[in-house]
Structures are given as structure tokens and as C-alpha cells.
Coordinates of C-alpha atoms and ligand atoms in Angstrom, one line a residue:
M1 CA -34.7 -45.2 -92.0
I2 CA -37.5 -43.1 -93.1
C3 CA -39.1 -41.0 -90.4
L4 CA -42.6 -39.7 -90.7
V5 CA -43.3 -36.4 -89.1
L6 CA -46.8 -36.7 -87.6
T7 CA -48.6 -33.4 -88.3
G8 CA -52.1 -34.3 -87.1
G9 CA -54.0 -32.3 -84.5
T10 CA -55.0 -35.2 -82.4
I11 CA -53.7 -38.5 -81.2
E12 CA -56.2 -40.4 -83.2
E13 CA -55.4 -38.4 -86.4
N14 CA -51.7 -39.2 -86.0
V15 CA -52.4 -42.9 -85.5
S16 CA -54.3 -43.0 -88.8
L17 CA -51.5 -40.8 -90.4
Y18 CA -49.1 -43.5 -89.3
E19 CA -51.4 -46.3 -90.5
R20 CA -51.8 -44.7 -93.9
N21 CA -48.0 -44.4 -94.4
K22 CA -47.0 -47.6 -92.6
P23 CA -45.5 -49.3 -95.6
Y24 CA -43.1 -46.4 -96.2
V25 CA -41.8 -45.6 -92.7
D26 CA -39.5 -47.0 -90.0
I27 CA -39.8 -44.4 -87.3
V28 CA -42.2 -41.6 -86.5
E29 CA -41.8 -38.2 -84.8
L30 CA -44.7 -37.0 -82.7
R31 CA -44.7 -33.2 -82.8
L32 CA -46.6 -32.1 -79.6
D33 CA -46.6 -28.5 -80.8
L34 CA -48.7 -29.4 -83.7
L35 CA -51.2 -31.3 -81.5
H36 CA -54.3 -29.3 -80.3
E37 CA -53.8 -28.2 -76.8
S38 CA -56.4 -30.6 -75.4
S39 CA -54.6 -33.6 -76.9
R40 CA -51.2 -32.7 -75.6
S41 CA -51.7 -34.2 -72.2
R42 CA -52.5 -37.6 -73.8
A43 CA -49.2 -37.7 -75.7
S44 CA -47.7 -40.4 -73.4
I45 CA -50.0 -43.0 -74.7
F46 CA -49.1 -42.6 -78.3
P47 CA -46.0 -44.9 -78.4
S48 CA -48.3 -47.8 -77.3
L49 CA -50.7 -47.2 -80.2
V50 CA -48.0 -47.7 -83.0
D51 CA -45.5 -50.4 -83.7
V52 CA -42.5 -48.3 -84.6
P53 CA -40.1 -46.3 -82.5
V54 CA -41.5 -42.7 -81.7
I55 CA -39.5 -39.5 -81.3
L56 CA -41.0 -37.0 -78.9
T57 CA -40.5 -33.4 -80.0
V58 CA -42.1 -30.1 -78.9
R59 CA -40.8 -27.5 -81.4
R60 CA -40.4 -23.8 -80.4
Q61 CA -41.2 -21.2 -82.9
I62 CA -37.6 -20.0 -83.4
D63 CA -36.9 -23.6 -84.5
G64 CA -39.6 -23.8 -87.0
G65 CA -42.4 -25.1 -84.6
V66 CA -45.6 -23.6 -83.3
Y67 CA -45.5 -24.1 -79.7
E68 CA -46.8 -20.9 -78.1
G69 CA -46.5 -21.3 -74.3
S70 CA -43.7 -20.5 -72.0
E71 CA -40.4 -22.4 -72.0
R72 CA -41.1 -23.6 -68.5
S73 CA -44.5 -25.1 -69.6
R74 CA -42.8 -26.6 -72.8
L75 CA -40.2 -28.4 -70.6
A76 CA -42.9 -29.6 -68.2
L77 CA -44.9 -31.0 -71.1
I78 CA -41.9 -32.9 -72.5
E79 CA -41.1 -34.2 -69.0
S80 CA -44.7 -35.5 -68.3
S81 CA -45.0 -37.0 -71.8
L82 CA -41.7 -39.0 -71.2
D83 CA -43.9 -41.2 -69.0
G84 CA -44.7 -42.8 -72.3
D85 CA -42.6 -45.4 -74.1
F86 CA -40.7 -43.1 -76.4
A87 CA -37.5 -44.2 -78.1
Y88 CA -36.1 -40.8 -78.5
V89 CA -36.7 -37.2 -77.3
D90 CA -35.5 -34.3 -79.3
L91 CA -34.1 -31.5 -77.2
E92 CA -32.6 -28.3 -78.6
D93 CA -28.9 -27.6 -78.5
D94 CA -29.3 -24.7 -76.0
I95 CA -31.3 -26.6 -73.4
K96 CA -29.0 -27.3 -70.5
R97 CA -29.4 -29.6 -67.5
S98 CA -33.2 -29.6 -67.7
A99 CA -35.6 -32.0 -66.0
P100 CA -36.6 -33.7 -69.3
E101 CA -32.9 -34.6 -69.8
H102 CA -32.6 -36.3 -66.4
K103 CA -35.8 -38.2 -67.0
A104 CA -34.8 -39.3 -70.4
R105 CA -31.6 -40.7 -69.1
E106 CA -33.3 -42.5 -66.1
K107 CA -35.7 -44.1 -68.6
H108 CA -33.0 -44.9 -71.2
I109 CA -34.7 -42.7 -73.8
R110 CA -32.0 -41.5 -76.4
I111 CA -31.6 -37.8 -76.5
I112 CA -31.4 -36.2 -79.9
R113 CA -29.7 -32.8 -79.5
S114 CA -31.0 -30.6 -82.4
K115 CA -29.9 -27.3 -84.0
H116 CA -31.9 -25.7 -86.7
D117 CA -30.7 -23.0 -89.0
F118 CA -33.2 -21.6 -91.4
Q119 CA -31.0 -18.8 -92.7
G120 CA -27.8 -20.8 -93.7
M121 CA -25.1 -23.0 -92.6
P122 CA -23.4 -22.5 -89.1
S123 CA -19.7 -22.0 -89.5
D124 CA -19.0 -24.6 -86.9
L125 CA -21.0 -27.3 -88.4
Y126 CA -18.6 -30.1 -88.0
H127 CA -17.4 -29.1 -84.6
R128 CA -20.9 -28.9 -83.3
I129 CA -21.8 -32.5 -84.4
A130 CA -18.6 -33.9 -83.0
K131 CA -19.1 -32.1 -79.6
I132 CA -22.7 -33.4 -79.1
S133 CA -21.7 -36.8 -80.2
A134 CA -18.9 -37.0 -77.6
K135 CA -21.4 -36.6 -74.8
G136 CA -23.2 -39.7 -75.9
E137 CA -26.2 -37.8 -77.5
I138 CA -27.3 -37.9 -81.1
P139 CA -26.5 -34.7 -82.9
K140 CA -29.2 -33.5 -85.3
L141 CA -28.4 -30.6 -87.6
A142 CA -31.0 -29.1 -89.8
V143 CA -29.4 -26.4 -91.9
T144 CA -30.2 -24.4 -95.0
P145 CA -27.9 -24.6 -97.9
R146 CA -28.2 -21.7 -100.1
S147 CA -26.0 -22.8 -103.1
I148 CA -24.3 -25.8 -104.4
L149 CA -21.3 -24.9 -102.6
D150 CA -23.2 -25.1 -99.3
L151 CA -24.4 -28.5 -100.3
I152 CA -20.9 -29.6 -100.9
T153 CA -20.0 -28.5 -97.4
L154 CA -22.9 -30.5 -96.1
F155 CA -21.9 -33.7 -97.9
R156 CA -18.4 -33.3 -96.6
V157 CA -19.8 -34.3 -93.2
R158 CA -19.6 -38.0 -94.5
T159 CA -15.7 -37.8 -94.7
E160 CA -15.1 -35.1 -92.0
L161 CA -17.1 -37.0 -89.5
K162 CA -17.0 -40.5 -90.5
D163 CA -16.2 -41.6 -86.9
V164 CA -19.4 -40.2 -85.6
Q165 CA -21.6 -43.2 -86.1
E166 CA -25.0 -41.7 -84.9
K167 CA -25.9 -38.4 -86.4
I168 CA -28.9 -36.9 -88.1
I169 CA -28.0 -34.4 -90.8
L170 CA -30.3 -32.7 -93.4
G171 CA -30.2 -29.8 -95.6
M172 CA -33.6 -27.9 -95.7
G173 CA -35.0 -25.9 -98.6
D174 CA -34.7 -26.5 -102.3
Y175 CA -30.9 -26.7 -102.4
G176 CA -31.0 -29.2 -99.5
L177 CA -33.2 -31.7 -101.2
P178 CA -30.5 -34.1 -102.4
S179 CA -29.2 -34.3 -98.8
R180 CA -32.6 -35.5 -97.7
I181 CA -32.8 -38.2 -100.5
L182 CA -29.2 -39.2 -100.2
Y183 CA -29.3 -39.2 -96.4
K184 CA -27.5 -42.5 -96.2
R185 CA -24.6 -41.0 -98.2
L186 CA -24.3 -38.3 -95.6
G187 CA -24.1 -40.9 -92.9
S188 CA -27.5 -39.7 -91.4
L189 CA -29.4 -42.2 -89.3
W190 CA -32.7 -41.2 -91.0
T191 CA -34.5 -38.6 -93.2
Y192 CA -37.7 -36.8 -92.3
C193 CA -40.7 -36.9 -94.5
A194 CA -44.2 -35.6 -94.1
D195 CA -47.6 -36.1 -95.7
N196 CA -48.2 -32.4 -95.4
P197 CA -44.8 -30.9 -95.3
V198 CA -44.0 -28.9 -92.2
A199 CA -40.4 -28.0 -93.1
P200 CA -39.0 -26.4 -96.2
G201 CA -38.1 -29.3 -98.7
Q202 CA -39.8 -32.2 -97.1
I203 CA -41.3 -34.8 -99.4
S204 CA -43.8 -37.5 -98.8
P205 CA -42.8 -40.9 -97.3
Q206 CA -44.2 -42.6 -100.3
Q207 CA -42.0 -40.7 -102.7
M208 CA -39.1 -41.2 -100.6
K209 CA -39.7 -45.0 -100.4
E210 CA -41.2 -45.8 -103.7
L211 CA -39.9 -43.3 -106.2
Y212 CA -36.4 -42.7 -104.8
R213 CA -36.0 -45.9 -102.7
A214 CA -33.7 -43.7 -100.6
D215 CA -33.5 -46.4 -97.8
R216 CA -32.0 -48.9 -100.4
V217 CA -29.0 -46.6 -101.2
N218 CA -25.8 -48.4 -100.5
E219 CA -22.1 -48.0 -101.4
R220 CA -22.6 -49.4 -104.8
T221 CA -25.6 -47.2 -105.8
Q222 CA -24.9 -45.2 -108.8
I223 CA -26.1 -41.6 -108.4
F224 CA -27.8 -39.8 -111.4
G225 CA -29.7 -36.6 -111.5
V226 CA -31.1 -33.6 -113.3
I227 CA -29.6 -30.1 -112.9
G228 CA -31.6 -26.9 -113.6
N229 CA -33.0 -23.8 -112.0
P230 CA -35.9 -24.3 -111.3
V231 CA -35.8 -28.1 -111.3
L232 CA -37.8 -29.5 -108.4
H233 CA -40.9 -30.2 -110.6
S234 CA -39.0 -32.0 -113.2
F235 CA -40.7 -35.1 -114.6
S236 CA -37.5 -36.8 -115.3
P237 CA -37.2 -38.6 -111.8
R238 CA -40.5 -40.2 -112.6
I239 CA -39.0 -41.6 -115.8
Q240 CA -35.5 -42.7 -114.7
N241 CA -36.2 -44.2 -111.1
P242 CA -38.9 -46.7 -112.1
G243 CA -36.7 -47.6 -115.1
F244 CA -33.8 -48.4 -112.9
H245 CA -36.0 -50.5 -110.7
G246 CA -37.5 -52.1 -113.6
I247 CA -34.1 -53.6 -114.7
N248 CA -32.8 -54.1 -111.2
F249 CA -30.2 -51.4 -111.7
N250 CA -28.8 -50.2 -108.5
A251 CA -29.2 -46.5 -109.1
I252 CA -31.0 -43.4 -108.0
Y253 CA -31.9 -40.3 -109.9
L254 CA -32.7 -37.0 -108.2
P255 CA -33.2 -33.3 -108.8
F256 CA -30.3 -30.9 -108.0
L257 CA -31.1 -27.2 -108.0
V258 CA -28.0 -25.7 -109.3
D259 CA -26.9 -22.0 -109.2
S260 CA -23.5 -22.7 -110.5
V261 CA -22.5 -25.4 -113.0
R262 CA -18.9 -25.1 -112.0
S263 CA -19.7 -25.9 -108.4
F264 CA -21.9 -28.7 -109.5
F265 CA -19.1 -30.4 -111.3
I266 CA -17.2 -30.4 -108.1
L267 CA -20.1 -32.0 -106.3
A268 CA -20.4 -34.5 -109.1
E269 CA -16.8 -35.5 -108.6
M270 CA -17.2 -35.7 -104.8
L271 CA -20.4 -37.8 -105.0
K272 CA -19.0 -39.8 -107.9
I273 CA -22.2 -39.0 -109.9
S274 CA -22.4 -41.2 -112.9
G275 CA -24.4 -39.0 -115.2
F276 CA -27.1 -36.3 -115.3
S277 CA -29.7 -34.6 -117.4
V278 CA -29.3 -30.8 -117.9
T279 CA -32.3 -28.5 -118.2
V280 CA -32.8 -24.8 -118.4
P281 CA -30.7 -22.6 -118.0
H282 CA -27.7 -24.8 -118.0
K283 CA -27.7 -26.5 -121.4
Q284 CA -25.1 -24.2 -122.8
Q285 CA -23.2 -23.7 -119.5
V286 CA -22.2 -27.3 -119.2
L287 CA -20.3 -27.3 -122.5
P288 CA -16.9 -26.1 -121.3
Y289 CA -16.7 -29.0 -118.8
L290 CA -17.2 -31.7 -121.3
G291 CA -14.2 -33.7 -122.6
K292 CA -16.2 -35.3 -125.5
I293 CA -19.3 -34.2 -127.3
T294 CA -21.4 -35.7 -130.1
R295 CA -22.0 -34.0 -133.5
E296 CA -25.4 -32.8 -132.5
V297 CA -24.2 -31.1 -129.3
K298 CA -21.6 -29.3 -131.4
Q299 CA -24.2 -28.2 -134.0
I300 CA -26.9 -27.2 -131.6
G301 CA -24.5 -25.7 -129.0
S302 CA -26.5 -27.3 -126.2
C303 CA -26.3 -30.5 -124.2
N304 CA -29.1 -32.1 -122.1
T305 CA -27.3 -35.3 -121.1
V306 CA -23.9 -35.8 -119.4
V307 CA -22.4 -39.1 -118.7
R308 CA -19.1 -40.2 -117.2
A309 CA -17.0 -41.9 -119.7
K310 CA -13.8 -43.3 -118.2
N311 CA -11.9 -40.1 -117.1
L312 CA -14.0 -37.4 -118.7
W313 CA -17.6 -36.2 -119.1
M314 CA -19.3 -36.8 -122.3
G315 CA -22.1 -34.7 -123.5
I316 CA -25.0 -35.9 -125.7
N317 CA -28.3 -34.3 -126.8
T318 CA -31.3 -36.6 -126.4
D319 CA -33.8 -33.8 -127.1
Y320 CA -32.6 -34.1 -130.7
Y321 CA -33.4 -37.9 -130.9
G322 CA -36.5 -37.7 -128.8
F323 CA -37.7 -35.0 -131.2
I324 CA -36.9 -36.6 -134.6
E325 CA -37.6 -40.2 -133.9
P326 CA -41.4 -40.3 -134.8
L327 CA -40.7 -38.4 -138.0
V328 CA -37.7 -40.2 -139.5
T329 CA -39.7 -42.8 -141.5
E330 CA -42.1 -40.1 -142.9
I331 CA -39.1 -37.9 -143.9
D332 CA -37.4 -40.8 -145.6
N333 CA -40.6 -41.7 -147.4
K334 CA -40.9 -38.1 -148.5
N335 CA -44.3 -37.8 -146.8
I336 CA -42.6 -34.8 -144.9
Q337 CA -40.6 -32.6 -147.1
S338 CA -41.2 -29.1 -145.7
A339 CA -41.6 -27.8 -142.1
L340 CA -42.6 -24.7 -140.4
V341 CA -40.9 -24.1 -137.0
I342 CA -42.4 -21.7 -134.6
G343 CA -39.8 -20.1 -132.3
A344 CA -36.1 -19.6 -132.6
G345 CA -34.9 -20.4 -129.0
G346 CA -33.0 -23.2 -127.5
A347 CA -35.8 -25.8 -128.2
A348 CA -36.0 -24.7 -131.9
R349 CA -32.3 -25.2 -132.4
S350 CA -32.6 -28.9 -131.8
V351 CA -35.6 -29.1 -133.9
V352 CA -34.2 -27.1 -136.9
W353 CA -30.9 -29.1 -136.9
A354 CA -32.6 -32.4 -136.7
L355 CA -34.8 -31.6 -139.6
R356 CA -32.0 -30.2 -141.7
N357 CA -29.7 -33.1 -140.9
H358 CA -32.5 -35.4 -142.4
G359 CA -32.9 -33.3 -145.5
C360 CA -36.2 -31.5 -144.6
K361 CA -36.8 -28.0 -145.8
V362 CA -37.4 -25.6 -142.9
T363 CA -38.8 -22.2 -142.5
I364 CA -38.5 -20.6 -139.1
I365 CA -40.9 -18.0 -137.9
N366 CA -40.3 -16.0 -134.6
R367 CA -41.6 -13.0 -132.8
T368 CA -38.1 -11.5 -132.9
I369 CA -37.3 -11.8 -136.5
E370 CA -33.5 -11.3 -136.1
K371 CA -33.3 -14.5 -134.0
A372 CA -35.1 -16.5 -136.8
Q373 CA -32.7 -15.0 -139.4
Q374 CA -29.7 -16.0 -137.4
L375 CA -30.8 -19.5 -136.9
A376 CA -31.9 -19.7 -140.5
E377 CA -28.5 -18.6 -141.8
E378 CA -26.8 -21.1 -139.5
T379 CA -28.8 -24.0 -140.6
M380 CA -29.5 -23.0 -144.3
S381 CA -33.1 -22.6 -143.7
S382 CA -35.7 -19.8 -144.6
Y383 CA -37.2 -17.4 -142.0
D384 CA -40.1 -15.1 -141.6
S385 CA -42.0 -13.1 -138.9
L386 CA -44.6 -14.7 -136.8
E387 CA -47.4 -12.7 -138.3
H388 CA -46.7 -14.2 -141.7
A389 CA -47.5 -17.7 -140.4
S390 CA -50.6 -18.1 -142.7
S391 CA -48.4 -17.7 -145.8
Y392 CA -47.0 -21.2 -145.0
S393 CA -50.3 -23.1 -144.8
S394 CA -49.1 -25.8 -147.3
V395 CA -46.2 -27.2 -145.3
D396 CA -46.2 -31.0 -144.4
L397 CA -45.2 -30.4 -140.7
I398 CA -45.7 -27.7 -138.2
I399 CA -43.7 -27.6 -135.0
Q400 CA -44.4 -25.4 -132.0
T401 CA -41.3 -24.8 -129.9
T402 CA -42.3 -21.6 -127.9
S403 CA -43.9 -21.4 -124.5
V404 CA -47.0 -19.9 -125.9
G405 CA -50.1 -22.0 -124.8
M406 CA -48.4 -23.4 -121.8
I407 CA -50.1 -23.3 -118.4
P408 CA -51.1 -20.8 -117.2
D409 CA -51.2 -19.2 -120.6
R410 CA -53.5 -21.8 -122.0
D411 CA -55.8 -19.6 -123.9
S412 CA -53.0 -18.3 -126.2
D413 CA -52.3 -19.6 -129.7
P414 CA -48.9 -18.4 -131.4
I415 CA -50.4 -18.8 -134.8
P416 CA -54.2 -17.9 -134.5
D417 CA -54.6 -17.1 -138.2
F418 CA -53.0 -20.2 -139.5
T419 CA -55.4 -22.7 -141.3
F420 CA -54.5 -26.2 -140.7
N421 CA -55.4 -29.0 -143.3
R422 CA -56.0 -32.6 -142.6
N423 CA -52.8 -33.8 -144.3
Q424 CA -50.5 -32.0 -142.0
I425 CA -48.6 -33.2 -138.9
V426 CA -48.6 -30.9 -136.0
Y427 CA -46.0 -31.4 -133.3
E428 CA -46.4 -29.4 -130.1
M429 CA -43.6 -29.2 -127.7
V430 CA -45.6 -27.7 -124.8
Y431 CA -46.8 -30.6 -122.6
R432 CA -48.9 -28.9 -120.0
P433 CA -51.7 -28.9 -121.1
K434 CA -51.5 -32.0 -123.4
Y435 CA -54.0 -30.3 -125.8
T436 CA -52.9 -26.7 -126.2
K437 CA -55.2 -24.3 -127.9
M438 CA -53.2 -24.7 -131.2
L439 CA -53.4 -28.5 -131.0
Q440 CA -57.1 -28.4 -130.4
R441 CA -57.5 -26.4 -133.6
A442 CA -55.3 -28.9 -135.4
L443 CA -57.3 -31.7 -134.1
E444 CA -60.5 -30.2 -135.4
S445 CA -58.9 -29.8 -138.8
G446 CA -58.2 -33.6 -138.8
C447 CA -54.4 -33.2 -138.6
R448 CA -52.1 -35.9 -137.1
L449 CA -50.9 -34.8 -133.7
L450 CA -47.6 -35.3 -131.9
F451 CA -47.5 -34.3 -128.2
G452 CA -44.9 -32.7 -126.0
I453 CA -45.2 -35.3 -123.3
D454 CA -44.4 -38.1 -125.7
M455 CA -41.2 -36.2 -126.9
L456 CA -40.3 -35.7 -123.2
V457 CA -40.6 -39.4 -122.5
R458 CA -38.6 -40.4 -125.7
Q459 CA -35.8 -38.1 -124.8
G460 CA -35.8 -39.6 -121.3
K461 CA -35.6 -43.1 -122.7
H462 CA -32.6 -42.2 -124.6
Q463 CA -31.1 -40.7 -121.5
F464 CA -31.8 -44.0 -119.7
E465 CA -29.9 -45.8 -122.4
A466 CA -27.0 -43.5 -122.1
F467 CA -27.0 -43.9 -118.3
T468 CA -27.5 -47.6 -117.9
G469 CA -26.5 -49.2 -121.3
Y470 CA -30.0 -50.9 -121.4
H471 CA -33.3 -50.2 -123.2
Y472 CA -36.0 -48.7 -121.1
P473 CA -38.3 -51.4 -119.9
K474 CA -41.3 -51.6 -122.4
R475 CA -43.8 -52.7 -119.7
L476 CA -43.3 -49.3 -117.9
E477 CA -43.9 -47.1 -120.7
H478 CA -47.7 -46.9 -120.4
S479 CA -47.2 -45.4 -116.9
L480 CA -45.2 -42.4 -118.1
Q481 CA -48.2 -40.0 -118.2
L482 CA -48.6 -36.8 -116.6
E483 CA -51.7 -36.4 -114.5
E484 CA -54.4 -34.3 -116.3
D485 CA -54.3 -30.6 -115.5
Ligands
ATR1 P1 -36.6 -22.5 -125.2 O1 -35.2 -23.2 -124.8 O2 -37.8 -23.2 -124.5 O3 -36.8 -22.6 -126.7 P2 -36.0 -19.8 -125.2 O4 -34.6 -20.1 -125.8 O5 -36.1 -18.7 -124.2 O6 -36.7 -21.1 -124.6 O7 -36.9 -19.5 -126.5 C1 -38.2 -19.0 -126.3 C2 -38.9 -19.0 -127.7 O8 -40.3 -18.8 -127.4 C3 -38.4 -17.8 -128.5 O9 -38.5 -18.1 -129.8 C4 -39.4 -16.7 -128.1 O10 -39.5 -15.7 -129.1 P3 -38.5 -14.4 -129.1 O11 -37.2 -14.9 -129.7 O12 -39.1 -13.3 -129.8 O13 -38.2 -14.1 -127.6 C5 -40.6 -17.4 -128.0 N1 -41.6 -16.8 -127.2 C6 -41.7 -16.7 -125.9 N2 -42.8 -16.0 -125.5 C7 -43.5 -15.7 -126.6 C8 -44.7 -15.0 -126.9 N3 -45.4 -14.5 -125.8 N4 -45.0 -14.8 -128.2 C9 -44.3 -15.3 -129.1 N5 -43.1 -16.0 -129.0 C10 -42.7 -16.2 -127.7

């Protein structure tokens, strides 16, 4: 089930919050601590205003809530609110033999016994859950994994406590996000979502239901993801998940914040992950774990896609194909014979190797000339410093691979003195904004433009094929756009 945490200040606001999110949620949590004081006394009417089960919660500040009154008044508020037809009441782990407990039992309102840890993971995680469950209450544990190893401990709840049928487990914060999305794999009754997140790592119910389809995950669902650091703003889930749905492929794709690649491979075995995308800074670090790699991965020394192939992990580089695809015909027709590559970092490596493998002449220019020299020697290309860009104004193709011009640096241009001409193709790898300063100049000169976002989508489509064995559904391609910045 997907649970909406109601964050409105009044009963009416919360009813409309529920109405707005109705298609996505199965249960709601009314947080009395977030209600204005004047609305709190009316809480008992709330369950009669909505048609889903309601959890009653009054969170203390030490548990991440905002209730300011005394503990005595908080318990009195819970008790009086229980006159309403609530399905559950959330009481903290350390509340013992209280009046709300008695009233809840009398009224057959189920007690959720909650424990929050905003600092880390309690060492007695499994024991705590088992103990609460033995009393006939529903254990709720919200903890804060701080590494992939912590996330592994959290996911082990599934096997360690498989006999505890009713439990609510979630990992807060960025490392915890996979546990929120894969709540069913944890054996958690539900996952918490909010329109305006009130706990670290919460996402909207619409995303949970429509993008991830988290409530449809079953034993046969294949898990895919993207690993990186940072990674939570990755566009890839918005490419892969709709693609899976589009071809009725039972799979889910989610972001994993990864501190240690080594730990992630352990998690990947544990969750039987079928494949994953790799982004900065792990594209080199995954290499030692791969049993098979393609020629491009070997050449470039970087892998952005890992798939499970029988008993080993196979690494491919779809950045390479996503980049070269729109150029292949032009290179074969000899319309493109020479290229100027700006930058000599990781992205430039794929670009230069792809161009060289297709027989294009390449000059690499970079701020740090030594790095340009190194890549040039490896790939049999030429090199120069960034300041000499204007000497290469007759090339057929210009490719920008640095982060210069990317939001928030949108007024920067890596080659301000370079004069474009209308016969050139200008390929920008920055995708935020779509039109960088350099691209705007190229556009004014009549050049043909190739955009970073299209390359991102192309490499994602190749990943989709590697993951599923199917082409990306054509009818969905038009929707793969970033919102304008
Ligand atoms: P990526 O994987 O995105 O290519 P990277 O490997 O860190 O990232 O490479 C960054 C590239 O952008 C490098 O070519 C870098 O130049 P240096 O080798 O001189 O560091 C280039 N770059 C980053 N910031 C830059 C700036 N402000 N001006 C010019 N080049 C810059």
C-alpha cells in the first residue's frame, strides 16, 4: 500500500490533499502535530470525511514531528481523537501503558509501535521488530542508513524476519530511498509518501505509483537501477520505467546512492538486481567486478551499463553509442572528416574513441594541456590548449564535453573566441540548459546543433535494449524531455 502523509494545517486542507492524491494512495496518515492548534480538537471527524483507512499520529519533536505541548497533553489529544473511526494509531516505542493504548484496544484500533532513528541504524534492529510483533502490535522502524552496507542490513529484514507478517520498515535519507520504493521486497506493509515531504527522502505519491509502480512489485519483478554519487536527480528512471511499462515488462528502475561499489555488488547479488546504469564517480570503479566487457569499455576504460549475463556481470558503454549514432552516416559519407573535442575528461574519452574508431580526424583541446596530450597519444589524435581553439575554425564538427555552460554556470562559454560557420555541426553534451551559451552562438551562425538531452536519451535507449532485449517503445520517445529550466 502507498500511504499519504497529510501535511495540511486544517482538516479541510487535508481532505483536499487526499482528494488530489486519491488515485495514488491506499491509506493516509493524519499528523495532528502538523495541524493548526485550533483544528486539532476536530481530528476525530477526519476518518468519516475520506474513504480510506486513516492512521492517527501526533509526532514529538524528538521523532521528527513538531508537537510542542507537554507529553501529558499529547497523550490526551491522542486519546480524545480516538473517538474517531481511525484504523490505526501510531504510538512511540517508549510509551508504556498509556490511556490511548487502552482506548485503542477497546475500540479495536490497531497500534503501530514506532521507533525513529535519524542518526543511523539501531544495533538491535531485528530484535526490536520481533519483540513488538510478539505483542500483537505492528512494529514500525524508520531508520537512517548511512551507507550501502547499512542498506544491506535493512534489506536483510526480509529474510531475518520473514515470519513477522505485519511490519513497517523504511530507510530515511538518500541511502534509504531504495527501501522506500522497494518496500514490498522488505516485507513492509506500506511506504510513506508526501506531497510536501516531511521526512528525509520522502517522494510524492504520484511518483511512487506512476513512475515506480512500487505497489505492483512482486516476486517476479526484475530490479534495475542507476548507481552514482550524487544520483537522486538522475533522469534515467524517467527513461527506463515508462519504457518497461510500455512493453509490459515486469521490472522497476530506481536510483541507488552508492558510497562503495564493492558493497553495491553485494547488495546487487542479495536483491538479484538484473542490471544497472553507472554514473559519476563509479564508471571506472565497477571495472574490476566485471566478468566480461566490450571492446569500447576496454578502450575507454569506463563502463556506464552493467547487466547480469548468466553467472557474471557484463559491462558495456552506451554513452559511446548514444554519442556516435547521429554522426555515423555523415562520417561514412565523408561530410564529417575532422572534429574538435573540447575537454579531456571521462566524457571526452568516449567521444574521442568513437570518432577515432570511425576514422575521423580529432583534435583535443583542454584547459590542462597535459590531459589533452595524454588522451591524444592514446587515441592517435592531435591536441592543443583551450586558448588556441580559434585556430581550428575550419573543422566539420565541434563537440563540447566539459561542464562549462551548465547550470548554474550558464553564462560561460568554453571557447568564446571561436567563430562558427554554417557548415559545421555543433554537439553539446551539457543538457541543462538545452541551449548553452556556446550553442546559442552556433545557432546564430547557422550551424546544425546536436543536444545533450538527445544523447542522454539515446544512451538510455541502448541501456533499455541491454536490460530488456527489446527496442524502446517508439510512441514514448516524444515524452522524454526535460522540463525547461
Ligand atoms: P566528465 O566525466 O564529465 O568529462 P571530468 O572527467 O571531471 O568529467 O572532466 C571534466 C572536463 O571538463 C575536463 O576536461 C576539465 O578540464 P581539466 O582537465 O583542465 O580539469 C573540463 N573543465 C571543467 N571545468 C572547466 C572550466 N571551468 N574551464 C575549462 N575546462 C573545464
